[in-house]
Amino acid sequence: MGKSAQIRLTSDEERSRRLAELRAMMTSNALEAIVISGKSDLRFRGRVLYTSDVFQFTADSFVVITHSGAPIFITTPVVGLGQARRTNWAEQFHVSAQPGHVIGEILGKENILSGKVGVVGLSDAISAIHMKEMTESAPASIEFVDATDEFEHVRRVKSPEELANLQHISAVFRKIFQAMEAEIRPGVQESDIAGAAARLAKLHGCRDVKVAMATTPFNAVSYGSNRRIERDDAFMLWIESPGPSGYWLELRRSYCFGAPSAEIVEFWAMLDQVWATALEAMRPGVTGAEVFASIEPLLSAYGCRLSPSNYSLHGIGADAIEGMCYPGNDKPLLEGEVVSFHPSLVFDDAKKAERISFLGMTDNVLITPEGGLRLTYDSDAIRVL
């Protein structure tokens, strides 16, 4: 931010690259325009950031992109346009309690009177009322179609600038987790740890900090209770947030006071094998199902298996979850894609699960032809405090 108080998160060169690739996608799919729908949700907000350079903390917001000209930004009357107007991607800014009507009118004013208009988020984000408004106010000959997968395919492959953003948030988290080791001590309340982690993250410019933790016996994740951590507890800390650039990292580390038990040592050795095997498998063209098939023998031999109801692998970037996820929306991995890897395990022995199930590692991984490359730590170990 300079003397003009202008907000610049993304370079002009990166803006040109993104718009060119999105317009090429529009051409190949015979789309006259695309409407990007975003919400104050870690799965959809980044779509608007990716196309407008506006990080919208809350409210439904939208971007319209045609085959020429600047993106057009539309939001609802929660935070207004003050922050958005300080960016330089869009030249038109609109705020309305009926944003769908505004978008429909914009399409007409942009001389888009017929043909297909892609809606990014039609299948997963846009509110029914906003879609109804668009349909009612747009020129009658326009056909709205889902362009969510096509948009997501474009942003799955990270540019050098995006990769630098992700490397920066990894550097920030290394500092945060190092500092947190002074806060994690016998007798401290979980809420104190949550507060310290959130404060450190905010001091480093993180934008939407989420802190989760768990203490033995592992039954449920906590977000900062009044429970005190005892000396014989094992403990997991998970922080996720977009950094100053708006790009996300989810990072988990695990802790104990004094030497870990033999059971924890054995479990961690298995996790090291899981990570090594999975990283070797994470190559372009390989699906999430194939990655997890490669580690299934290791899990089975230990008496656990992958949870069928929790994400264990998903794309990450301007949104915490983008592009692909497994299980649920599996796709072949792409060279240059970044994924968050955090195997979610179910144990045959419920008592063993209470002792070790939430321990583990979570990190961002870059997909390369040689396999997955961790972006924060080359490896990890349970931290002995």
PDB file of N, CA and C in Angstrom, residues 263-304:
ATOM      1  N   GLU A 263       4.202 -46.247  21.993  1.00  0.00           N
ATOM      2  CA  GLU A 263       3.088 -46.305  21.041  1.00  0.00           C
ATOM      3  C   GLU A 263       3.110 -45.107  20.102  1.00  0.00           C
ATOM      4  N   ILE A 264       3.369 -43.918  20.633  1.00  0.00           N
ATOM      5  CA  ILE A 264       3.446 -42.721  19.788  1.00  0.00           C
ATOM      6  C   ILE A 264       4.631 -42.809  18.838  1.00  0.00           C
ATOM      7  N   VAL A 265       5.773 -43.298  19.328  1.00  0.00           N
ATOM      8  CA  VAL A 265       6.955 -43.449  18.469  1.00  0.00           C
ATOM      9  C   VAL A 265       6.643 -44.390  17.309  1.00  0.00           C
ATOM     10  N   GLU A 266       5.981 -45.507  17.598  1.00  0.00           N
ATOM     11  CA  GLU A 266       5.628 -46.470  16.558  1.00  0.00           C
ATOM     12  C   GLU A 266       4.645 -45.850  15.561  1.00  0.00           C
ATOM     13  N   PHE A 267       3.656 -45.138  16.075  1.00  0.00           N
ATOM     14  CA  PHE A 267       2.666 -44.502  15.199  1.00  0.00           C
ATOM     15  C   PHE A 267       3.329 -43.461  14.305  1.00  0.00           C
ATOM     16  N   TRP A 268       4.218 -42.665  14.873  1.00  0.00           N
ATOM     17  CA  TRP A 268       4.870 -41.626  14.072  1.00  0.00           C
ATOM     18  C   TRP A 268       5.757 -42.233  12.986  1.00  0.00           C
ATOM     19  N   ALA A 269       6.409 -43.336  13.275  1.00  0.00           N
ATOM     20  CA  ALA A 269       7.219 -44.015  12.259  1.00  0.00           C
ATOM     21  C   ALA A 269       6.339 -44.452  11.096  1.00  0.00           C
ATOM     22  N   MET A 270       5.125 -44.926  11.408  1.00  0.00           N
ATOM     23  CA  MET A 270       4.188 -45.295  10.351  1.00  0.00           C
ATOM     24  C   MET A 270       3.775 -44.062   9.551  1.00  0.00           C
ATOM     25  N   LEU A 271       3.509 -42.932  10.233  1.00  0.00           N
ATOM     26  CA  LEU A 271       3.147 -41.708   9.525  1.00  0.00           C
ATOM     27  C   LEU A 271       4.266 -41.234   8.600  1.00  0.00           C
ATOM     28  N   ASP A 272       5.510 -41.362   9.046  1.00  0.00           N
ATOM     29  CA  ASP A 272       6.635 -41.001   8.179  1.00  0.00           C
ATOM     30  C   ASP A 272       6.617 -41.831   6.903  1.00  0.00           C
ATOM     31  N   GLN A 273       6.326 -43.110   7.022  1.00  0.00           N
ATOM     32  CA  GLN A 273       6.240 -43.974   5.842  1.00  0.00           C
ATOM     33  C   GLN A 273       5.064 -43.571   4.956  1.00  0.00           C
ATOM     34  N   VAL A 274       3.944 -43.227   5.584  1.00  0.00           N
ATOM     35  CA  VAL A 274       2.772 -42.790   4.829  1.00  0.00           C
ATOM     36  C   VAL A 274       3.105 -41.548   3.998  1.00  0.00           C
ATOM     37  N   TRP A 275       3.737 -40.572   4.642  1.00  0.00           N
ATOM     38  CA  TRP A 275       4.080 -39.346   3.917  1.00  0.00           C
ATOM     39  C   TRP A 275       5.068 -39.616   2.791  1.00  0.00           C
ATOM     40  N   ALA A 276       6.100 -40.393   3.057  1.00  0.00           N
ATOM     41  CA  ALA A 276       7.095 -40.681   2.018  1.00  0.00           C
ATOM     42  C   ALA A 276       6.461 -41.387   0.834  1.00  0.00           C
ATOM     43  N   THR A 277       5.588 -42.345   1.106  1.00  0.00           N
ATOM     44  CA  THR A 277       4.936 -43.100   0.037  1.00  0.00           C
ATOM     45  C   THR A 277       3.969 -42.219  -0.738  1.00  0.00           C
ATOM     46  N   ALA A 278       3.184 -41.411  -0.024  1.00  0.00           N
ATOM     47  CA  ALA A 278       2.211 -40.542  -0.688  1.00  0.00           C
ATOM     48  C   ALA A 278       2.908 -39.476  -1.529  1.00  0.00           C
ATOM     49  N   LEU A 279       3.967 -38.866  -1.009  1.00  0.00           N
ATOM     50  CA  LEU A 279       4.685 -37.843  -1.782  1.00  0.00           C
ATOM     51  C   LEU A 279       5.263 -38.443  -3.064  1.00  0.00           C
ATOM     52  N   GLU A 280       5.761 -39.652  -2.982  1.00  0.00           N
ATOM     53  CA  GLU A 280       6.280 -40.324  -4.171  1.00  0.00           C
ATOM     54  C   GLU A 280       5.177 -40.533  -5.203  1.00  0.00           C
ATOM     55  N   ALA A 281       3.955 -40.762  -4.738  1.00  0.00           N
ATOM     56  CA  ALA A 281       2.839 -41.025  -5.649  1.00  0.00           C
ATOM     57  C   ALA A 281       2.230 -39.755  -6.234  1.00  0.00           C
ATOM     58  N   MET A 282       2.445 -38.600  -5.593  1.00  0.00           N
ATOM     59  CA  MET A 282       1.772 -37.362  -6.005  1.00  0.00           C
ATOM     60  C   MET A 282       2.449 -36.762  -7.232  1.00  0.00           C
ATOM     61  N   ARG A 283       2.095 -37.300  -8.400  1.00  0.00           N
ATOM     62  CA  ARG A 283       2.658 -36.850  -9.662  1.00  0.00           C
ATOM     63  C   ARG A 283       1.521 -36.461 -10.604  1.00  0.00           C
ATOM     64  N   PRO A 284       1.802 -35.653 -11.606  1.00  0.00           N
ATOM     65  CA  PRO A 284       0.743 -35.265 -12.548  1.00  0.00           C
ATOM     66  C   PRO A 284       0.051 -36.489 -13.151  1.00  0.00           C
ATOM     67  N   GLY A 285      -1.273 -36.435 -13.215  1.00  0.00           N
ATOM     68  CA  GLY A 285      -2.053 -37.521 -13.784  1.00  0.00           C
ATOM     69  C   GLY A 285      -2.539 -38.535 -12.785  1.00  0.00           C
ATOM     70  N   VAL A 286      -1.989 -38.535 -11.571  1.00  0.00           N
ATOM     71  CA  VAL A 286      -2.386 -39.485 -10.531  1.00  0.00           C
ATOM     72  C   VAL A 286      -3.588 -38.926  -9.777  1.00  0.00           C
ATOM     73  N   THR A 287      -4.575 -39.744  -9.510  1.00  0.00           N
ATOM     74  CA  THR A 287      -5.758 -39.299  -8.768  1.00  0.00           C
ATOM     75  C   THR A 287      -5.545 -39.419  -7.264  1.00  0.00           C
ATOM     76  N   GLY A 288      -6.413 -38.754  -6.515  1.00  0.00           N
ATOM     77  CA  GLY A 288      -6.383 -38.904  -5.074  1.00  0.00           C
ATOM     78  C   GLY A 288      -6.593 -40.346  -4.656  1.00  0.00           C
ATOM     79  N   ALA A 289      -7.500 -41.035  -5.333  1.00  0.00           N
ATOM     80  CA  ALA A 289      -7.754 -42.439  -5.009  1.00  0.00           C
ATOM     81  C   ALA A 289      -6.488 -43.276  -5.173  1.00  0.00           C
ATOM     82  N   GLU A 290      -5.703 -42.979  -6.203  1.00  0.00           N
ATOM     83  CA  GLU A 290      -4.460 -43.729  -6.433  1.00  0.00           C
ATOM     84  C   GLU A 290      -3.411 -43.387  -5.383  1.00  0.00           C
ATOM     85  N   VAL A 291      -3.361 -42.130  -4.957  1.00  0.00           N
ATOM     86  CA  VAL A 291      -2.438 -41.752  -3.876  1.00  0.00           C
ATOM     87  C   VAL A 291      -2.750 -42.561  -2.624  1.00  0.00           C
ATOM     88  N   PHE A 292      -4.025 -42.634  -2.269  1.00  0.00           N
ATOM     89  CA  PHE A 292      -4.379 -43.304  -1.030  1.00  0.00           C
ATOM     90  C   PHE A 292      -4.346 -44.824  -1.167  1.00  0.00           C
ATOM     91  N   ALA A 293      -4.491 -45.330  -2.389  1.00  0.00           N
ATOM     92  CA  ALA A 293      -4.295 -46.767  -2.588  1.00  0.00           C
ATOM     93  C   ALA A 293      -2.842 -47.152  -2.297  1.00  0.00           C
ATOM     94  N   SER A 294      -1.919 -46.231  -2.558  1.00  0.00           N
ATOM     95  CA  SER A 294      -0.497 -46.523  -2.336  1.00  0.00           C
ATOM     96  C   SER A 294      -0.158 -46.639  -0.852  1.00  0.00           C
ATOM     97  N   ILE A 295      -0.926 -45.959   0.005  1.00  0.00           N
ATOM     98  CA  ILE A 295      -0.624 -46.008   1.447  1.00  0.00           C
ATOM     99  C   ILE A 295      -1.555 -46.936   2.210  1.00  0.00           C
ATOM    100  N   GLU A 296      -2.555 -47.495   1.537  1.00  0.00           N
ATOM    101  CA  GLU A 296      -3.530 -48.353   2.222  1.00  0.00           C
ATOM    102  C   GLU A 296      -2.875 -49.537   2.920  1.00  0.00           C
ATOM    103  N   PRO A 297      -1.870 -50.217   2.317  1.00  0.00           N
ATOM    104  CA  PRO A 297      -1.249 -51.338   3.040  1.00  0.00           C
ATOM    105  C   PRO A 297      -0.587 -50.908   4.347  1.00  0.00           C
ATOM    106  N   LEU A 298       0.010 -49.712   4.371  1.00  0.00           N
ATOM    107  CA  LEU A 298       0.633 -49.218   5.598  1.00  0.00           C
ATOM    108  C   LEU A 298      -0.415 -48.979   6.685  1.00  0.00           C
ATOM    109  N   LEU A 299      -1.534 -48.373   6.294  1.00  0.00           N
ATOM    110  CA  LEU A 299      -2.598 -48.099   7.256  1.00  0.00           C
ATOM    111  C   LEU A 299      -3.217 -49.397   7.763  1.00  0.00           C
ATOM    112  N   SER A 300      -3.495 -50.315   6.848  1.00  0.00           N
ATOM    113  CA  SER A 300      -4.140 -51.572   7.218  1.00  0.00           C
ATOM    114  C   SER A 300      -3.268 -52.377   8.185  1.00  0.00           C
ATOM    115  N   ALA A 301      -1.959 -52.389   7.921  1.00  0.00           N
ATOM    116  CA  ALA A 301      -1.057 -53.144   8.793  1.00  0.00           C
ATOM    117  C   ALA A 301      -1.021 -52.566  10.195  1.00  0.00           C
ATOM    118  N   TYR A 302      -1.310 -51.270  10.316  1.00  0.00           N
ATOM    119  CA  TYR A 302      -1.289 -50.623  11.625  1.00  0.00           C
ATOM    120  C   TYR A 302      -2.656 -50.690  12.320  1.00  0.00           C
ATOM    121  N   GLY A 303      -3.676 -51.148  11.622  1.00  0.00           N
ATOM    122  CA  GLY A 303      -4.995 -51.243  12.235  1.00  0.00           C
ATOM    123  C   GLY A 303      -5.833 -49.992  12.086  1.00  0.00           C
ATOM    124  N   CYS A 304      -5.624 -49.275  10.981  1.00  0.00           N
ATOM    125  CA  CYS A 304      -6.444 -48.093  10.722  1.00  0.00           C
ATOM    126  C   CYS A 304      -6.721 -47.994   9.237  1.00  0.00           C
TER     127      CYS A 304
END
